[in-house]
PDB file of C-alpha atoms in Angstrom:
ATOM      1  CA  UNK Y   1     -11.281 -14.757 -19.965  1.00  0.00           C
ATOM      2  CA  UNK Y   2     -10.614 -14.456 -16.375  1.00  0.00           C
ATOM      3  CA  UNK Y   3      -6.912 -12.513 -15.211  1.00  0.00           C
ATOM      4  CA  UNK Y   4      -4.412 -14.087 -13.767  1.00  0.00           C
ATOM      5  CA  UNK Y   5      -5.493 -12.121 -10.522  1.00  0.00           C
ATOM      6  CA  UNK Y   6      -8.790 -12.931 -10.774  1.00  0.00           C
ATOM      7  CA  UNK Y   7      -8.582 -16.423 -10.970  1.00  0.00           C
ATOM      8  CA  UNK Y   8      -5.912 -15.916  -8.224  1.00  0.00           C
ATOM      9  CA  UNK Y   9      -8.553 -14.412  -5.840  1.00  0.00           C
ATOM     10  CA  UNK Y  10     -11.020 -17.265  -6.668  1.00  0.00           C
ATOM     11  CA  UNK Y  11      -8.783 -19.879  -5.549  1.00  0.00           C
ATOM     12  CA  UNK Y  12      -7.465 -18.275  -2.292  1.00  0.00           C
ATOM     13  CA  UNK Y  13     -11.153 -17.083  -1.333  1.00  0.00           C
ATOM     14  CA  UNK Y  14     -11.826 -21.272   0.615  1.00  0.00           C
ATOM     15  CA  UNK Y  15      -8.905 -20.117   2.734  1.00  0.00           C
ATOM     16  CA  UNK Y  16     -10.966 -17.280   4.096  1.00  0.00           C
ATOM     17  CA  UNK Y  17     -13.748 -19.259   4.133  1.00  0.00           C
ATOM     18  CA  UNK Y  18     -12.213 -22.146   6.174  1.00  0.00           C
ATOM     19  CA  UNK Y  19     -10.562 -19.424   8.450  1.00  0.00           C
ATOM     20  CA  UNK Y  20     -14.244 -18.206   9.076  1.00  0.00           C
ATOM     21  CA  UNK Y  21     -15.993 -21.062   9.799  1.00  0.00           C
ATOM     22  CA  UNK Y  22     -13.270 -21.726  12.301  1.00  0.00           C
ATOM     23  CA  UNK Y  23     -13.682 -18.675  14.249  1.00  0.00           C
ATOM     24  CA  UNK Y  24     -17.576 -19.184  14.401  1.00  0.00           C
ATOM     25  CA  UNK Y  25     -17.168 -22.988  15.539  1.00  0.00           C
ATOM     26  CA  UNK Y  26     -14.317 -22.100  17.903  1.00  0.00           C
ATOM     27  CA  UNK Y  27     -15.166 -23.041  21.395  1.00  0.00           C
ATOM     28  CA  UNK Y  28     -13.778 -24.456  24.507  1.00  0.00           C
ATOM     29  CA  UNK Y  29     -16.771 -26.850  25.279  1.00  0.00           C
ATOM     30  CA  UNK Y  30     -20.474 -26.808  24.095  1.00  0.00           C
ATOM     31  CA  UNK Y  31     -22.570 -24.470  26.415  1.00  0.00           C
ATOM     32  CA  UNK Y  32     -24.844 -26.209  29.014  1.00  0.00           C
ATOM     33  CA  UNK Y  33     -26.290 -23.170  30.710  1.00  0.00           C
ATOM     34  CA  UNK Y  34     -29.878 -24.504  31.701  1.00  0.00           C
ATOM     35  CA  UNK Y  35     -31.520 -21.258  30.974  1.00  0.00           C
ATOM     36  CA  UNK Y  36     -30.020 -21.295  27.587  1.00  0.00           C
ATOM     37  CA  UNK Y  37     -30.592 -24.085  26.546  1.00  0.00           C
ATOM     38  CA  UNK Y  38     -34.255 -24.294  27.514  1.00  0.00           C
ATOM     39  CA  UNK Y  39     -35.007 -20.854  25.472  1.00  0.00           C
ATOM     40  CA  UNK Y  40     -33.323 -22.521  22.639  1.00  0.00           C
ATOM     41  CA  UNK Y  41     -35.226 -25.770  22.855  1.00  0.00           C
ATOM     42  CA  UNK Y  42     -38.272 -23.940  23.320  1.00  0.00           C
ATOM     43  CA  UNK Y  43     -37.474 -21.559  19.931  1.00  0.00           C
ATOM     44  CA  UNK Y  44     -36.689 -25.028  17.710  1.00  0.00           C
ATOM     45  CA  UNK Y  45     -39.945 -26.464  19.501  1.00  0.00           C
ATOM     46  CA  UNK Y  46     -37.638 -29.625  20.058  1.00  0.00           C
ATOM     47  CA  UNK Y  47     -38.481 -32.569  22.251  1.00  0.00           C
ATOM     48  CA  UNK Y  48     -37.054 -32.685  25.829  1.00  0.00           C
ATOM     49  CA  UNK Y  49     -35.496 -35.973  24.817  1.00  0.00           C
ATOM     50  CA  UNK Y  50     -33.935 -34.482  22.111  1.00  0.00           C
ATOM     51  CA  UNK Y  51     -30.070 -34.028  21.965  1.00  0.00           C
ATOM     52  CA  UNK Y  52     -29.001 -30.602  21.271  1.00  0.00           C
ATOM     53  CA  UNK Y  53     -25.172 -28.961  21.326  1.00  0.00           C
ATOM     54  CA  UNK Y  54     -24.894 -25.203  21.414  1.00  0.00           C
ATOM     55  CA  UNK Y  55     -21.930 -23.341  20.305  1.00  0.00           C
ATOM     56  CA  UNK Y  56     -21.170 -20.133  22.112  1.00  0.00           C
ATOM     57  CA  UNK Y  57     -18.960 -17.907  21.983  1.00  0.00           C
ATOM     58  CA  UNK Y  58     -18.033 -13.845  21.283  1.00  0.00           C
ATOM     59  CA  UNK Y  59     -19.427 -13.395  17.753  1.00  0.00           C
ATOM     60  CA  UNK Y  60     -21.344 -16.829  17.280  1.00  0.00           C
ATOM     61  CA  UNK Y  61     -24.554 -18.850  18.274  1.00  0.00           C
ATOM     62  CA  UNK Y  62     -25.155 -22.198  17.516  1.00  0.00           C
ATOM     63  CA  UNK Y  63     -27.520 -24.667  18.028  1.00  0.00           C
ATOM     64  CA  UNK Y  64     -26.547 -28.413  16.347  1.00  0.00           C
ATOM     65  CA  UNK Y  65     -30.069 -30.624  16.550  1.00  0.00           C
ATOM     66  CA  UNK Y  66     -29.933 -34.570  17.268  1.00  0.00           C
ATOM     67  CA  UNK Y  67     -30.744 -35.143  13.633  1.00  0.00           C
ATOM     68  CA  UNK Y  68     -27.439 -33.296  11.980  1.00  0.00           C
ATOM     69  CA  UNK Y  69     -25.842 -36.414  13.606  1.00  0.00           C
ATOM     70  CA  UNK Y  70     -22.482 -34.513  14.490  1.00  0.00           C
ATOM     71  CA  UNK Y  71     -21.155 -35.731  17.705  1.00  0.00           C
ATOM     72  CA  UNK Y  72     -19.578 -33.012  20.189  1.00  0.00           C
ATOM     73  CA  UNK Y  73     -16.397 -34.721  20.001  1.00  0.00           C
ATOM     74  CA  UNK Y  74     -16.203 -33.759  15.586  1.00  0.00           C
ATOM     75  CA  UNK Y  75     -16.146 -30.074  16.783  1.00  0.00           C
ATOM     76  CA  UNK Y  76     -14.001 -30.364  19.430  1.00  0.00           C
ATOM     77  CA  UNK Y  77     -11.128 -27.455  18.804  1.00  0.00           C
ATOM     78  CA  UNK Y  78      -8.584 -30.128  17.955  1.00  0.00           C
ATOM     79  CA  UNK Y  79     -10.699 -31.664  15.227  1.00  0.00           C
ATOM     80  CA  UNK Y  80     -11.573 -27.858  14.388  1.00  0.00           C
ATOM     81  CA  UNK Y  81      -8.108 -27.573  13.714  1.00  0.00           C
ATOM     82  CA  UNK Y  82      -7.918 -29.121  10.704  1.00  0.00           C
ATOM     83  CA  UNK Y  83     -10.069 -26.241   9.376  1.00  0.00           C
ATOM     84  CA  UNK Y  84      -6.807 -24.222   9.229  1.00  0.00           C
ATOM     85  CA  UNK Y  85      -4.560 -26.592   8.498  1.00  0.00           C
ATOM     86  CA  UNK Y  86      -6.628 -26.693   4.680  1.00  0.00           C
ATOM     87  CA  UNK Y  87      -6.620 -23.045   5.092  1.00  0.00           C
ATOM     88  CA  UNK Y  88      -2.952 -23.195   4.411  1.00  0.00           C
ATOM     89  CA  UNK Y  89      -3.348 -25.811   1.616  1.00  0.00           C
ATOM     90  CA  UNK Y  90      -5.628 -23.686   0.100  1.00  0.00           C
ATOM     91  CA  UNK Y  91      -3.523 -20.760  -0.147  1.00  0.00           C
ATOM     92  CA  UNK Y  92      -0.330 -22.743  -1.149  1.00  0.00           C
ATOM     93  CA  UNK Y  93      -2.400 -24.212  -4.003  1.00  0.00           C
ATOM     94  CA  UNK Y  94      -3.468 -20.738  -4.914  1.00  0.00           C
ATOM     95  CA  UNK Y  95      -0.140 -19.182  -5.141  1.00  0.00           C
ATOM     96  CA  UNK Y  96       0.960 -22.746  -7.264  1.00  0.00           C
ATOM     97  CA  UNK Y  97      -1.479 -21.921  -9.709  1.00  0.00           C
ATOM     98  CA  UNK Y  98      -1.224 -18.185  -9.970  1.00  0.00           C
ATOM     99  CA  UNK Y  99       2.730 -17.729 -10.882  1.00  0.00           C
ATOM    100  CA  UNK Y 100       2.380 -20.568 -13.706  1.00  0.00           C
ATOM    101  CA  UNK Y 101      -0.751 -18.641 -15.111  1.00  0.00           C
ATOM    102  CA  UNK Y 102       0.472 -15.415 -14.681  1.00  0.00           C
ATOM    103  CA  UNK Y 103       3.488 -16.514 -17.254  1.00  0.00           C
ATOM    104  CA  UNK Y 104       1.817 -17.728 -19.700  1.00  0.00           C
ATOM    105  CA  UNK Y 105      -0.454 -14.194 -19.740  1.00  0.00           C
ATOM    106  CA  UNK Y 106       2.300 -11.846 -19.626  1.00  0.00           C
ATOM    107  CA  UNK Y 107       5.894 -13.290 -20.700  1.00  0.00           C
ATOM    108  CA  UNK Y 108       5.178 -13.883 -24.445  1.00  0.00           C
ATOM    109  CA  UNK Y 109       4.655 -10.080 -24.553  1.00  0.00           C
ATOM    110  CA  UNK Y 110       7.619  -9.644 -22.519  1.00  0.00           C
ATOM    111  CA  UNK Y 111       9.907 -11.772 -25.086  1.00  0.00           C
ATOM    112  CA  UNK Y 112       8.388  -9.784 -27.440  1.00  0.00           C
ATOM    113  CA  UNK Y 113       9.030  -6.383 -26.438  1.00  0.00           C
ATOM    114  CA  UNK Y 114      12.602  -7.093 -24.455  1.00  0.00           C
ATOM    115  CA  UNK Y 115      13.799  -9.189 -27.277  1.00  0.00           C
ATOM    116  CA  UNK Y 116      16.815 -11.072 -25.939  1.00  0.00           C
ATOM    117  CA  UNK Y 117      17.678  -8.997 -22.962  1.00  0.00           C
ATOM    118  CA  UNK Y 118      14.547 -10.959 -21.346  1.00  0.00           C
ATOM    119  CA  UNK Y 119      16.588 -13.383 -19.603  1.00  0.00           C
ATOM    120  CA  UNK Y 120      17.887 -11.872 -16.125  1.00  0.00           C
ATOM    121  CA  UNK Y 121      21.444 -12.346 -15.063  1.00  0.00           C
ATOM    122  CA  UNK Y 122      20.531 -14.303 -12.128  1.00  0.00           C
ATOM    123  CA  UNK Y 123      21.569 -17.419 -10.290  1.00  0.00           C
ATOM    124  CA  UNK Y 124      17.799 -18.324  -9.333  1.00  0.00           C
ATOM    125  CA  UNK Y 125      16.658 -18.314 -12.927  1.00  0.00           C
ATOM    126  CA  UNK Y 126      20.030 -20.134 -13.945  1.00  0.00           C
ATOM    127  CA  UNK Y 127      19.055 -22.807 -11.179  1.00  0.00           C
ATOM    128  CA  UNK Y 128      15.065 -23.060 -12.060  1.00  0.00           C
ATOM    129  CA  UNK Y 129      16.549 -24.022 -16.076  1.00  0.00           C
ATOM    130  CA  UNK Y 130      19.102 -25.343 -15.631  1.00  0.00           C
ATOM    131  CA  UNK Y 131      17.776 -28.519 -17.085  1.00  0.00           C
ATOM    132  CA  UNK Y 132      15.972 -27.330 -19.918  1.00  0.00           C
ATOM    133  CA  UNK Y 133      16.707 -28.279 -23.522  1.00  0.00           C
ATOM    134  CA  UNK Y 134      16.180 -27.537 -26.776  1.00  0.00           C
ATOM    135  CA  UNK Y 135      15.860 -30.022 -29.628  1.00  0.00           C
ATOM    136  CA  UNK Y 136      17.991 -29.377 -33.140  1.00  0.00           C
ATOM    137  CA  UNK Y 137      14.679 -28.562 -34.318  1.00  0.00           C
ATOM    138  CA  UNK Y 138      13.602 -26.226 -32.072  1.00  0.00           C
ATOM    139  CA  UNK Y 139      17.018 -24.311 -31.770  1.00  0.00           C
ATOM    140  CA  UNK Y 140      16.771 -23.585 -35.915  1.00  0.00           C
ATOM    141  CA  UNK Y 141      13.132 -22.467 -35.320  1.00  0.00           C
ATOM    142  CA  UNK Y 142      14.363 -19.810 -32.894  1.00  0.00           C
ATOM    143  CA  UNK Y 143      17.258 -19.048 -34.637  1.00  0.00           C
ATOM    144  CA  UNK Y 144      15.662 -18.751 -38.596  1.00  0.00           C
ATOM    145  CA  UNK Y 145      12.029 -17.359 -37.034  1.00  0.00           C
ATOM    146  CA  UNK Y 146      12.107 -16.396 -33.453  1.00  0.00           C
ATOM    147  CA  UNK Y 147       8.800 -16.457 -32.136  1.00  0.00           C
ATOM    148  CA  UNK Y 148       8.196 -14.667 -28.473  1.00  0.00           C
ATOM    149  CA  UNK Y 149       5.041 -17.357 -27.693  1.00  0.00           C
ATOM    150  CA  UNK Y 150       6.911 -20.340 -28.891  1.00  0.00           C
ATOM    151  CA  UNK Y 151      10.168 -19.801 -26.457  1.00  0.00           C
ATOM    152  CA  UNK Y 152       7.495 -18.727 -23.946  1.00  0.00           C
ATOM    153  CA  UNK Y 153       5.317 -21.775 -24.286  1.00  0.00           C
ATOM    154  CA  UNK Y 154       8.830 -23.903 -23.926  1.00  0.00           C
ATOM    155  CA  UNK Y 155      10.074 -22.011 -20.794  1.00  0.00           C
ATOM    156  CA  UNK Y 156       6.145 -22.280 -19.490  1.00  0.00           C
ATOM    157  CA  UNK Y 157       5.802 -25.729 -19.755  1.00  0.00           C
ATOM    158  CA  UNK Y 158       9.253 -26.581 -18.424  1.00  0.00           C
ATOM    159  CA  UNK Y 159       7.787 -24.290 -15.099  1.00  0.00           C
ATOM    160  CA  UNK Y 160       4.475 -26.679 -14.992  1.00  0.00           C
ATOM    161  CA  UNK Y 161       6.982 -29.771 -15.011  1.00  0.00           C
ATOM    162  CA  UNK Y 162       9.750 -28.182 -12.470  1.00  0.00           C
ATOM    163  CA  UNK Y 163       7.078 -26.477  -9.671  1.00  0.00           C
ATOM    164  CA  UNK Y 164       7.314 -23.091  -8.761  1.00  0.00           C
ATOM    165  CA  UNK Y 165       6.543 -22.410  -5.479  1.00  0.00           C
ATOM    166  CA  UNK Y 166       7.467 -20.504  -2.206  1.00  0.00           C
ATOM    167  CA  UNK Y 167      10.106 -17.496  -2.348  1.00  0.00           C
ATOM    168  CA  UNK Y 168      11.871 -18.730  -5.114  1.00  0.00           C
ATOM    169  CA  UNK Y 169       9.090 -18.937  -7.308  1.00  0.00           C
ATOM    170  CA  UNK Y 170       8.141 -15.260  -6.315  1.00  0.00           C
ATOM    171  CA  UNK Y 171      11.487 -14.323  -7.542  1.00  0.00           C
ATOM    172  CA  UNK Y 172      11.680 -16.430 -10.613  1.00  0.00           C
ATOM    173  CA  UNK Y 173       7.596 -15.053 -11.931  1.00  0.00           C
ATOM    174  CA  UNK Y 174       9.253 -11.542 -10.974  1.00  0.00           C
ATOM    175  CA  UNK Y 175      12.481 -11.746 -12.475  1.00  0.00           C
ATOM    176  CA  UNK Y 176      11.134 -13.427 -16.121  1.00  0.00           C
ATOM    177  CA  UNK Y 177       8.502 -10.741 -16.090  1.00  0.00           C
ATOM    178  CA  UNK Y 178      11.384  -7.780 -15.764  1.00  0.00           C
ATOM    179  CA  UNK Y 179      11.417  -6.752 -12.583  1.00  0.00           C
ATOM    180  CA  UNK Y 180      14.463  -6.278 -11.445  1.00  0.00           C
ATOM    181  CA  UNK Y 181      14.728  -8.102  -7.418  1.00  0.00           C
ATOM    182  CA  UNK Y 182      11.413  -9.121  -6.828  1.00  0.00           C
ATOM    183  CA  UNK Y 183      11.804  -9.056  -3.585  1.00  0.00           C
ATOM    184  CA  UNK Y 184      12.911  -6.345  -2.823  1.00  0.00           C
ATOM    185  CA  UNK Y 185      10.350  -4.481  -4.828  1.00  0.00           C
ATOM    186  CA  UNK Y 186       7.643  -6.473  -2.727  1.00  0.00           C
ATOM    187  CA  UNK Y 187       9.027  -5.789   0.579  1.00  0.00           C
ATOM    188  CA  UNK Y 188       9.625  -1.920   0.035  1.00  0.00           C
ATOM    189  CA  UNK Y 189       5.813  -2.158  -1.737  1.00  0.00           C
ATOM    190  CA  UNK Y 190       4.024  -3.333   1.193  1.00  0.00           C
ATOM    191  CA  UNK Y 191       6.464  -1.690   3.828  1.00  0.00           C
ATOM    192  CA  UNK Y 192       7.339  -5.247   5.699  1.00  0.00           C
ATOM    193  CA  UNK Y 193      10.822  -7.024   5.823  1.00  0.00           C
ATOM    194  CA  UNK Y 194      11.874  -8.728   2.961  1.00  0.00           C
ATOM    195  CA  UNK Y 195      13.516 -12.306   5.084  1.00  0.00           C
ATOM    196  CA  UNK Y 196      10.373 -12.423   7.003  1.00  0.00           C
ATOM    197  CA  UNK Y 197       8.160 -12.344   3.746  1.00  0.00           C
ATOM    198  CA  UNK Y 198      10.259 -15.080   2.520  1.00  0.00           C
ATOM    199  CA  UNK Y 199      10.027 -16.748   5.577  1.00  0.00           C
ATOM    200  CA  UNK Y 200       6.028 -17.003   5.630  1.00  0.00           C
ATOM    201  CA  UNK Y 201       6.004 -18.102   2.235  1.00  0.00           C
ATOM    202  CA  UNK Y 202       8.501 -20.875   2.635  1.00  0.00           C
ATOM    203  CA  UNK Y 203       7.077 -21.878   6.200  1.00  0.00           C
ATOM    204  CA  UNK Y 204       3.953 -22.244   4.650  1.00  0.00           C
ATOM    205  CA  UNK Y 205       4.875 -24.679   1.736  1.00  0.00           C
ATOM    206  CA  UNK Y 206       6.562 -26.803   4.095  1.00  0.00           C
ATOM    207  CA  UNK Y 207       3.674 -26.688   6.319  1.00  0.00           C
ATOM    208  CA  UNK Y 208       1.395 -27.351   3.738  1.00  0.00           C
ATOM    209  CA  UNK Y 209       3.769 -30.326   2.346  1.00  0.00           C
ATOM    210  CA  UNK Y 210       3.718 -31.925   6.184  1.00  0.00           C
ATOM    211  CA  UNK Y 211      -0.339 -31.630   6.470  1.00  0.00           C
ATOM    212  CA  UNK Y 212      -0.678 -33.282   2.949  1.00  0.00           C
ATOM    213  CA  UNK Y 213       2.181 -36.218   3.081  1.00  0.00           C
ATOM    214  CA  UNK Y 214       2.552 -36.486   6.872  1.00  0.00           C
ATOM    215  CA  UNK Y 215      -1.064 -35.740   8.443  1.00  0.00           C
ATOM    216  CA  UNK Y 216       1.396 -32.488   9.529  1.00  0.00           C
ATOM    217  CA  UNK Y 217       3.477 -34.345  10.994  1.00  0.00           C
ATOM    218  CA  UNK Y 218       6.930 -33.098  10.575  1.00  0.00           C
ATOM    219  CA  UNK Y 219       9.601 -34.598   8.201  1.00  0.00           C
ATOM    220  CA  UNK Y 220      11.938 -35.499  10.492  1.00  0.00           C
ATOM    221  CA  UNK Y 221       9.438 -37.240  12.866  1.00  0.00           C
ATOM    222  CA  UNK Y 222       6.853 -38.897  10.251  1.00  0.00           C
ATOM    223  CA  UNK Y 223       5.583 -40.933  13.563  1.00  0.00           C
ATOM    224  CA  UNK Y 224       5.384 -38.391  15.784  1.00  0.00           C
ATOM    225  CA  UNK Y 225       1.934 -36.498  16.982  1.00  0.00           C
ATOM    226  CA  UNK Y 226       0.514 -33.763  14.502  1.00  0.00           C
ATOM    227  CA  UNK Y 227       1.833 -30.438  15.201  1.00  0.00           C
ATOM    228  CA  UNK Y 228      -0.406 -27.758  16.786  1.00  0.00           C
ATOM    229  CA  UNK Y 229      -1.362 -25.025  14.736  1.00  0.00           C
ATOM    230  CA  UNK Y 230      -3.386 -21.952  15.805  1.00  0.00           C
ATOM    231  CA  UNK Y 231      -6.134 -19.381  14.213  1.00  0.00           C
ATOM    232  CA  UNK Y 232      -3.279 -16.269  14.121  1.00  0.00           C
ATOM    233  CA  UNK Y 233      -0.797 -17.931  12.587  1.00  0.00           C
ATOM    234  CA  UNK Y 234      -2.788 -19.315  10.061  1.00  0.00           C
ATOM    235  CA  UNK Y 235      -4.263 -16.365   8.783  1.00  0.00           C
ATOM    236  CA  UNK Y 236      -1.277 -14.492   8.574  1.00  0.00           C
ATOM    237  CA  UNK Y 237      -0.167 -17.231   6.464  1.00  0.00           C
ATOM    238  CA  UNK Y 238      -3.091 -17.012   4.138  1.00  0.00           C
ATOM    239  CA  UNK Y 239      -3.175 -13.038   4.557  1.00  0.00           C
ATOM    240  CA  UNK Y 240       1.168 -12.779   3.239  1.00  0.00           C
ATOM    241  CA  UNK Y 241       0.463 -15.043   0.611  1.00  0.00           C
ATOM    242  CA  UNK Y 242      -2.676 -12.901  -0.981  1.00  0.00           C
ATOM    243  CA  UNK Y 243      -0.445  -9.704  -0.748  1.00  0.00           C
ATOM    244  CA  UNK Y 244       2.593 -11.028  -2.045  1.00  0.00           C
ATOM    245  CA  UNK Y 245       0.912 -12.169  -5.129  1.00  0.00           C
ATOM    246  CA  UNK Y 246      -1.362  -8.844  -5.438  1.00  0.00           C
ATOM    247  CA  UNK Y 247       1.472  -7.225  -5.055  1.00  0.00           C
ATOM    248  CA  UNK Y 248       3.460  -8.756  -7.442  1.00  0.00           C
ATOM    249  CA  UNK Y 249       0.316  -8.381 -10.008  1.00  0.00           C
ATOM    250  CA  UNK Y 250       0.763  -4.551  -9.676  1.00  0.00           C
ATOM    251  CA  UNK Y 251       4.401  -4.700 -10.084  1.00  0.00           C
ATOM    252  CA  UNK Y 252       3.979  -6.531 -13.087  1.00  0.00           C
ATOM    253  CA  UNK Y 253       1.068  -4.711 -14.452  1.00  0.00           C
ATOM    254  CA  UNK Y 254       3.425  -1.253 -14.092  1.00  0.00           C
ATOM    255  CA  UNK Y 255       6.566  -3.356 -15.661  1.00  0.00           C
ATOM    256  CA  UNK Y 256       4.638  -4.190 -18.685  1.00  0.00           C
ATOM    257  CA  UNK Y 257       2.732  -0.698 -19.117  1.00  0.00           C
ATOM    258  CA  UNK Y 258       6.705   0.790 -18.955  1.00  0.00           C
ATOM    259  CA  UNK Y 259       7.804  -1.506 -21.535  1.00  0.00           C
ATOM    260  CA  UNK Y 260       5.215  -0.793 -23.900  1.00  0.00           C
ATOM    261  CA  UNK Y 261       5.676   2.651 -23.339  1.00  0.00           C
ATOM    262  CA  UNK Y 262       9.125   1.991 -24.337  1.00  0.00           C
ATOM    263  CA  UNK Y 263       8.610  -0.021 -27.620  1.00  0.00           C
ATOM    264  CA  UNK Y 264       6.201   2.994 -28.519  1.00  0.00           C
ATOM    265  CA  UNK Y 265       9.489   5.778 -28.474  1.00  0.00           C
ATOM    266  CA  UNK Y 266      11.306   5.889 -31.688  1.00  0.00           C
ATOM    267  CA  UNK Y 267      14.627   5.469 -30.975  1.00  0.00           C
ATOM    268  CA  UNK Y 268      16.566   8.527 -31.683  1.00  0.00           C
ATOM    269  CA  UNK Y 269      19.632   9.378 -33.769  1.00  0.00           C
ATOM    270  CA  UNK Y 270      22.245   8.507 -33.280  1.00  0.00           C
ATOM    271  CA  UNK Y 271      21.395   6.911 -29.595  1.00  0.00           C
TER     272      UNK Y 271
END
């Protein structure tokens, strides 16, 4: 069975892809340099009637024949665009689907080994359930058999119906998992600033919400013209996401090894 981080690093891999293909499409206008153009047609032993588009620039050569039927104007760096704009989709969808899994791995283990002390004292996680319930049923079950996967499986699929997402997602995973500030643990981890990491993630949720509601157009101007977007900031986008979430895999991975170390100590007398 595929890790959490695995399947983590399968779904963010079309953002790099789509960032790729951008920078070997990216272009100001197709090349007509004569010389060029004739070596090329010469190489592809294409007619002199036939249409061809070259695409040059630093680290790329193209050559699009007649019968790919793709007009100039579907390349055009504002049509290119939306290459990065599902960069950032991509990534949002792979950090969605990473902090859900990622629970359901680890936190029955953590029930299991923190016993009750697994809930942090914390507004976020007060906010994030602050709406979930337990049934008559289900509150005997805990309290005549306490099972760590069942009040895991609860809490998980409460998370699948509520979305976690962005920073406070980060900090909820974090936080369930025992580690104490999330953030703060990230930032100091990969040596950046903790309110800009935040920043990028929640900049890029709302991004990705106004390129798949509004076209990305923004919220407050759902008729107005798609906003620009460019190659740098789009892959640091895609690039924070990736090493907030490896990073919070290691974190976690340490967390848990600590804890088990600590179930394995007898606890001493009189302690």
């Amino acid at each position: 069975m595929l890790s959490p981080r695995q399947i983590f690093e399968d779904n963010v891999r079309p953002a790099d892809l789509m960032l790729k293909v951008f920078r070997l499409l990216e272009h100001d206008a197709p090349n007509t340099e004569a010389e060029l153009l004739r070596s090329l047609r010469h190489l592809v032993k294409a007619d002199q009637d036939e249409g061809l588009t070259v695409i040059y620039n630093e680290i790329f050569l193209g050559l699009i024949r007649e019968r790919a039927e793709v007009p100039p104007a579907s390349i055009k760096r504002s049509a290119l665009s939306n290459l990065l704009r599902q960069a950032v989709v991509s990534a949002c969808t792979a950090l969605e689907t990473y902090l859900p899994t990622l629970l359901r791995n680890q936190l029955p283990e953590v029930i299991k080994l923190r016993g009750r002390d697994f809930v942090p004292r914390d507004k976020e996680i007060g906010e994030q359930f602050k709406n979930l319930s337990f049934s008559l049923d289900e509150c005997l079950r805990v309290l005549t058999a306490p099972d760590p996967l069942f009040i895991a499986n609860k809490m998980i699929s409460f998370v699948n119906f509520s979305y976690l997402s962005g920073k406070r997602g980060i900090h909820v995973t974090g936080a369930l998992l025992g580690i104490d500030n999330p953030w703060k643990r990230i930032a100091e981890r990969l040596q950046r600033g903790e309110e800009e990491l935040k920043k990028i993630l929640d900049d890029a949720v709302n991004r990705r919400n106004d390129i798949v509601h509004r076209a990305d157009r923004e919220k407050k101007a759902p008729d107005g013209p798609a906003q620009d977007i460019g190659y740098a900031w789009s892959r640091q986008t895609v690039d924070t996401v990736r090493v907030v979430c490896l990073c919070l895999d290691e974190l976690v991975t340490a967390r848990l090894t600590q804890l088990r170390e600590q179930a394995a100590i007898p606890p001493q007398e009189g302690a």
